[in-house]
Coordinates of N, CA and C in Angstrom, one line a residue:
M1437 N -20.7 12.0 -13.6 CA -20.1 12.4 -12.4 C -19.0 13.5 -12.5
K1438 N -19.1 14.7 -11.8 CA -18.2 15.6 -12.0 C -17.1 15.4 -11.0
T1439 N -15.8 15.1 -11.6 CA -14.8 14.9 -10.9 C -13.8 16.0 -10.7
I1440 N -13.8 16.9 -11.5 CA -12.8 18.2 -11.2 C -13.9 19.2 -10.7
T1441 N -13.8 19.7 -9.4 CA -14.4 20.6 -8.9 C -13.7 21.9 -8.6
L1442 N -14.4 22.9 -8.2 CA -14.0 24.1 -7.8 C -13.0 24.0 -6.6
F1443 N -13.2 23.1 -5.6 CA -12.4 22.8 -4.5 C -11.2 22.1 -5.0
L1444 N -11.3 21.2 -5.7 CA -10.0 20.5 -6.2 C -9.1 21.4 -7.1
I1445 N -9.7 22.3 -7.9 CA -8.9 23.2 -8.5 C -8.1 24.1 -7.6
R1446 N -8.9 24.7 -6.5 CA -8.3 25.5 -5.5 C -7.1 24.8 -4.8
F1447 N -7.5 23.4 -4.6 CA -6.3 22.7 -3.8 C -5.3 22.7 -4.8
A1448 N -5.4 22.4 -6.1 CA -4.3 22.2 -6.9 C -3.5 23.6 -6.9
L1449 N -4.1 24.7 -7.0 CA -3.4 26.0 -7.2 C -2.7 26.2 -5.8
S1450 N -3.2 25.8 -4.7 CA -2.7 26.1 -3.3 C -1.4 25.2 -3.2
A1451 N -1.5 23.9 -3.7 CA -0.4 22.7 -3.6 C 0.6 23.3 -4.4
T1452 N 0.4 23.9 -5.6 CA 1.3 24.5 -6.6 C 2.1 25.5 -5.9
A1453 N 1.6 26.4 -5.4 CA 2.3 27.5 -4.6 C 3.1 26.9 -3.4
L1454 N 2.4 25.9 -2.7 CA 3.1 25.4 -1.5 C 4.4 24.5 -1.9
T1455 N 4.2 23.7 -3.1 CA 5.3 22.9 -3.7 C 6.5 24.0 -4.1
I1456 N 6.1 25.0 -4.6 CA 7.3 25.8 -5.2 C 8.2 26.4 -3.9
I1457 N 7.3 26.8 -2.9 CA 8.0 27.2 -1.7 C 8.8 26.1 -1.1
F1458 N 8.3 24.9 -1.0 CA 9.0 23.7 -0.6 C 10.4 23.5 -1.4
R1459 N 10.1 23.6 -2.6 CA 11.3 23.2 -3.5 C 12.6 24.3 -3.4
Y1460 N 12.0 25.4 -3.0 CA 13.0 26.5 -2.8 C 13.7 26.4 -1.7
G1461 N 12.9 26.0 -0.4 CA 13.4 25.7 0.9 C 14.5 24.4 0.8
L1462 N 14.0 23.6 0.0 CA 14.7 22.3 0.0 C 16.0 22.5 -0.7
S1463 N 16.0 23.2 -1.8 CA 17.1 23.5 -2.6 C 18.1 24.6 -1.9
Y1464 N 17.6 25.4 -1.1 CA 18.3 26.4 -0.2 C 19.0 25.6 0.7
G1465 N 18.3 24.7 1.4 CA 19.1 24.0 2.5 C 20.1 23.1 1.8
M1466 N 19.9 22.5 0.8 CA 20.8 21.5 0.2 C 22.2 22.3 -0.2
E1467 N 21.9 23.4 -0.8 CA 22.9 24.4 -1.4 C 23.9 24.8 -0.1
N1468 N 23.1 25.0 1.0 CA 23.9 25.6 2.1 C 24.1 24.5 3.2
K1469 N 24.1 23.3 2.7 CA 24.4 22.0 3.6 C 23.6 22.1 4.9
S1470 N 22.3 22.6 5.1 CA 21.7 22.8 6.3 C 20.7 21.7 6.5
A1471 N 20.8 20.7 7.1 CA 20.0 19.5 7.4 C 18.7 20.0 8.1
F1472 N 19.0 21.0 9.0 CA 17.8 21.7 9.7 C 16.7 22.2 8.8
V1473 N 17.3 23.0 7.6 CA 16.3 23.7 6.8 C 15.7 22.7 5.9
V1474 N 16.4 21.6 5.5 CA 15.7 20.5 4.6 C 14.7 19.8 5.5
A1475 N 15.0 19.3 6.7 CA 14.2 18.9 7.4 C 13.1 19.5 7.7
S1476 N 13.1 20.8 8.1 CA 12.0 21.8 8.4 C 11.2 22.0 7.3
A1477 N 11.6 22.2 6.1 CA 11.0 22.3 4.9 C 10.2 21.0 4.7
A1478 N 10.7 20.0 4.8 CA 9.9 18.8 4.6 C 8.7 18.6 5.6
I1479 N 9.0 18.9 6.9 CA 7.9 18.5 7.7 C 6.8 19.7 7.7
I1480 N 7.2 20.9 7.5 CA 6.2 21.9 7.3 C 5.5 21.8 6.1
Y1481 N 6.1 21.2 5.2 CA 5.4 20.9 3.7 C 4.4 19.8 3.9
G1482 N 4.8 18.8 4.6 CA 4.1 17.4 4.7 C 2.8 18.0 5.7
I1483 N 3.0 18.6 6.7 CA 1.9 19.0 7.6 C 0.8 20.0 6.8
T1484 N 1.6 21.0 6.3 CA 0.6 22.0 5.5 C -0.2 21.3 4.3
M1485 N 0.4 20.4 3.6 CA -0.3 19.7 2.5 C -1.3 18.8 3.1
F1486 N -1.2 18.1 4.3 CA -2.3 17.3 4.8 C -3.5 18.3 5.2
I1487 N -3.1 19.5 6.0 CA -4.3 20.4 6.4 C -5.0 20.8 4.9
L1488 N -4.2 21.1 4.1 CA -4.9 21.7 2.8 C -5.7 20.7 2.2
G1489 N -5.3 19.4 2.2 CA -6.1 18.3 1.7 C -7.3 18.0 2.5
W1490 N -7.2 18.3 3.7 CA -8.4 18.0 4.7 C -9.4 18.8 4.4
Y1491 N -8.8 20.1 4.4 CA -9.7 21.4 4.3 C -10.6 21.4 3.0
F1492 N -9.8 21.3 1.9 CA -10.4 21.3 0.7 C -11.1 20.1 0.4
G1493 N -10.8 18.8 1.0 CA -11.5 17.6 0.7 C -12.9 17.8 1.5
K1494 N -12.8 18.2 2.7 CA -14.1 18.4 3.4 C -15.1 19.3 2.7
K1495 N -14.6 20.4 2.2 CA -15.4 21.4 1.5 C -16.0 20.7 0.3
D1496 N -15.0 20.0 -0.4 CA -15.4 19.3 -1.7 C -16.7 18.1 -1.5
G1497 N -16.5 17.6 -0.2 CA -17.4 16.6 0.1 C -18.7 17.1 0.6
E1498 N -18.8 18.3 1.0 CA -20.0 19.0 1.2 C -20.7 19.6 0.0
Y1499 N -19.9 19.9 -1.2 CA -20.4 20.2 -2.3 C -20.7 19.1 -3.1
L1500 N -20.1 18.1 -3.3 CA -20.3 17.0 -4.3 C -20.0 15.9 -3.3
P1501 N -21.1 15.1 -2.7 CA -21.0 14.1 -1.9 C -20.7 12.9 -2.8
I1502 N -19.5 12.5 -3.1 CA -19.0 11.3 -3.7 C -17.9 10.6 -2.9
Y1503 N -18.0 9.3 -2.9 CA -17.1 8.6 -1.9 C -15.8 8.2 -2.9
D1504 N -14.9 9.0 -2.6 CA -13.6 8.5 -3.5 C -12.4 8.4 -2.7
V1505 N -12.7 8.2 -1.4 CA -11.7 8.0 -0.3 C -10.2 8.7 -0.6
G1506 N -10.5 10.1 -1.1 CA -9.4 11.2 -1.0 C -8.6 10.7 -2.4
F1507 N -9.0 9.9 -3.3 CA -8.1 9.7 -4.5 C -7.7 10.8 -5.4
R1508 N -9.0 11.5 -5.7 CA -8.6 12.6 -6.5 C -7.6 13.6 -6.0
F1509 N -7.7 13.9 -4.7 CA -6.7 14.8 -4.0 C -5.4 14.3 -4.0
H1510 N -5.3 12.9 -3.9 CA -4.0 12.3 -3.8 C -3.4 12.3 -5.2
F1511 N -4.1 12.0 -6.2 CA -3.8 12.1 -7.7 C -3.3 13.5 -8.1
T1512 N -4.1 14.5 -7.5 CA -3.7 15.8 -7.8 C -2.3 16.1 -7.3
T1513 N -2.1 15.9 -5.9 CA -0.9 16.1 -5.3 C 0.2 15.4 -6.0
Y1514 N 0.1 14.3 -6.3 CA 1.1 13.5 -7.2 C 1.6 14.4 -8.4
L1515 N 0.6 14.7 -9.2 CA 0.6 15.5 -10.5 C 1.5 16.9 -10.1
V1516 N 1.0 17.6 -9.3 CA 1.5 18.9 -8.8 C 3.0 18.5 -8.3
F1517 N 3.2 17.9 -7.4 CA 4.6 17.7 -6.9 C 5.5 17.2 -7.9
N1518 N 5.4 16.3 -8.7 CA 6.1 15.9 -9.6 C 6.3 16.9 -10.8
T1519 N 5.4 17.4 -11.2 CA 5.5 18.3 -12.2 C 6.3 19.7 -11.8
V1520 N 6.1 20.1 -10.7 CA 6.9 21.3 -10.1 C 8.3 20.9 -9.9
S1521 N 8.5 19.8 -9.3 CA 9.9 19.2 -9.1 C 10.6 18.9 -10.3
L1522 N 9.9 18.4 -11.4 CA 10.8 18.2 -12.7 C 11.1 19.8 -13.4
L1523 N 10.2 20.5 -13.3 CA 10.3 22.0 -13.9 C 11.5 22.5 -13.0
W1524 N 11.4 22.4 -11.7 CA 12.5 23.0 -10.9 C 13.9 22.6 -11.6
F1525 N 14.0 21.4 -12.1 CA 15.1 21.0 -12.4 C 15.6 21.5 -13.9
V1526 N 14.4 21.6 -14.7 CA 14.5 21.9 -16.1 C 14.8 23.4 -16.1
L1527 N 14.3 24.1 -15.3 CA 14.5 25.6 -15.2 C 16.0 25.9 -14.4
G1528 N 16.7 24.8 -14.1 CA 17.9 25.0 -13.4 C 18.0 25.8 -12.0
L1529 N 16.8 25.5 -11.3 CA 16.7 26.2 -9.9 C 17.2 25.2 -8.9
N1530 N 17.6 24.1 -9.3 CA 18.0 23.0 -8.0 C 19.5 23.3 -7.5
A1531 N 19.6 23.1 -6.5 CA 20.9 23.0 -5.8 C 22.1 22.4 -6.6
H1532 N 23.4 22.5 -6.7 CA 24.2 22.0 -7.2 C 24.4 20.4 -7.1
N1533 N 24.0 20.3 -5.7 CA 24.3 18.8 -5.4 C 22.9 18.1 -5.3
E1534 N 21.9 18.7 -6.0 CA 20.6 17.9 -6.1 C 20.8 17.1 -7.4
K1535 N 20.2 16.0 -7.3 CA 20.0 15.1 -8.5 C 18.6 14.8 -8.8
V1536 N 18.5 14.8 -10.4 CA 17.0 14.8 -10.8 C 16.6 13.2 -10.5
K1537 N 17.5 12.4 -10.4 CA 17.4 10.9 -10.1 C 16.3 10.6 -9.0
I1538 N 16.5 11.5 -7.9 CA 15.7 11.3 -6.8 C 14.2 11.7 -7.0
I1539 N 13.8 12.5 -7.9 CA 12.6 12.9 -8.4 C 12.0 11.7 -9.2
Y1540 N 12.7 11.2 -10.0 CA 12.3 9.6 -10.7 C 12.0 8.8 -9.9
I1541 N 12.9 8.4 -8.7 CA 12.7 7.4 -7.8 C 11.4 7.7 -6.9
T1542 N 11.3 9.0 -6.5 CA 10.2 9.4 -5.7 C 8.9 9.2 -6.6
A1543 N 8.8 9.4 -7.7 CA 7.7 9.3 -8.7 C 7.3 8.0 -8.8
I1544 N 8.4 7.0 -8.8 CA 8.0 5.6 -9.1 C 7.4 5.1 -7.8
I1545 N 8.1 5.3 -6.6 CA 7.6 4.7 -5.3 C 6.1 5.3 -5.1
W1546 N 6.0 6.5 -5.2 CA 4.9 7.2 -5.0 C 3.8 6.7 -6.0
G1547 N 4.2 6.4 -7.1 CA 3.1 6.0 -8.3 C 2.6 4.7 -7.8
A1548 N 3.5 3.8 -7.2 CA 3.1 2.4 -6.8 C 2.1 2.6 -5.6
V1549 N 2.3 3.6 -4.6 CA 1.3 3.7 -3.6 C 0.1 4.5 -4.2
L1550 N 0.1 5.1 -5.2 CA -1.1 5.7 -5.9 C -2.0 4.6 -6.6
I1551 N -1.3 3.7 -7.3 CA -1.9 2.7 -7.9 C -2.5 1.9 -6.9
T1552 N -1.9 1.5 -5.7 CA -2.8 0.9 -4.7 C -4.0 1.5 -4.1
H1553 N -3.6 2.9 -4.0 CA -4.9 3.9 -3.7 C -5.9 3.7 -4.6
F1554 N -5.6 3.7 -5.9 CA -6.6 3.7 -6.9 C -7.5 2.4 -6.9
L1555 N -6.6 1.2 -6.6 CA -7.3 -0.1 -6.7 C -8.3 -0.1 -5.4
F1556 N -7.8 0.5 -4.3 CA -8.8 0.6 -3.1 C -10.0 1.4 -3.5
F1557 N -9.8 2.7 -4.1 CA -10.8 3.3 -4.7 C -11.9 2.7 -5.6
L1558 N -11.3 1.8 -6.4 CA -12.2 1.1 -7.3 C -13.1 0.0 -6.6
W1559 N -12.4 -0.6 -5.4 CA -12.9 -1.6 -4.6 C -14.0 -0.9 -3.7
T1560 N -13.8 0.2 -3.2 CA -14.8 0.9 -2.3 C -16.0 1.2 -3.4
R1561 N -15.9 1.8 -4.4 CA -16.9 2.2 -5.3 C -17.8 0.8 -5.7
K1562 N -17.0 -0.3 -5.9 CA -17.9 -1.5 -6.3 C -18.8 -2.0 -5.1
N1563 N -18.2 -1.5 -3.9 CA -19.0 -2.1 -2.7 C -20.0 -1.0 -2.1
S1564 N -20.4 -0.1 -3.0 CA -21.3 0.9 -2.5 C -22.4 1.1 -3.6
I1565 N -23.5 1.5 -3.3 CA -24.6 1.8 -4.0 C -24.7 3.4 -4.0
N1566 N -24.7 4.2 -5.0 CA -24.9 5.7 -5.2 C -23.9 6.1 -4.0
N1567 N -22.8 5.8 -3.7 CA -21.8 6.2 -2.8 C -22.3 5.8 -1.2
L1568 N -23.2 5.0 -1.1 CA -23.8 4.4 0.3 C -23.3 3.1 0.4
Y1569 N -22.8 2.6 1.5 CA -22.4 1.2 1.6 C -23.6 0.5 1.8
K1570 N -23.7 -0.8 1.2 CA -24.8 -1.7 1.1 C -25.4 -2.0 2.3
E1571 N -24.4 -2.1 3.3 CA -24.8 -2.7 4.6 C -25.7 -1.6 5.6
D1572 N -25.3 -0.1 5.2 CA -26.0 0.8 5.7 C -27.4 1.1 5.1
L1573 N -27.4 0.8 3.9 CA -28.6 1.2 3.1 C -29.7 0.2 3.4
F1574 N -29.5 -1.2 3.9 CA -30.7 -2.1 4.0 C -30.8 -2.5 5.4
D1575 N -30.2 -1.8 6.4 CA -30.4 -2.0 7.9 C -31.7 -1.6 8.3

């Protein structure tokens, strides 16, 4: 089964660009003590990432009809966000009052959610035949 598709790669590249813009807005807002900029950056980032995932996920489903309950896109988002965020600190682009500890805490909590999503993904695959639910197949 092909798991890395052109649409997943396009999503990853788009998510990387968007995450860099988000990190800039977040650091700028924190450096200037602007809760409005921080909140706006987070809300816009969240909504835009959701739309990107929906768009590329739908296109990916048309191209490669596998039932993965969005896990590949969730995992890609996790990798992109945490990689960009860690590099942001390594390169010294963070605000002076930003601490790398929050990136680690976010990665741990998000990782726990990702593991739960992975278990759900495995469970749905186990209960399907060639990505069709057994109940739908024999009705």
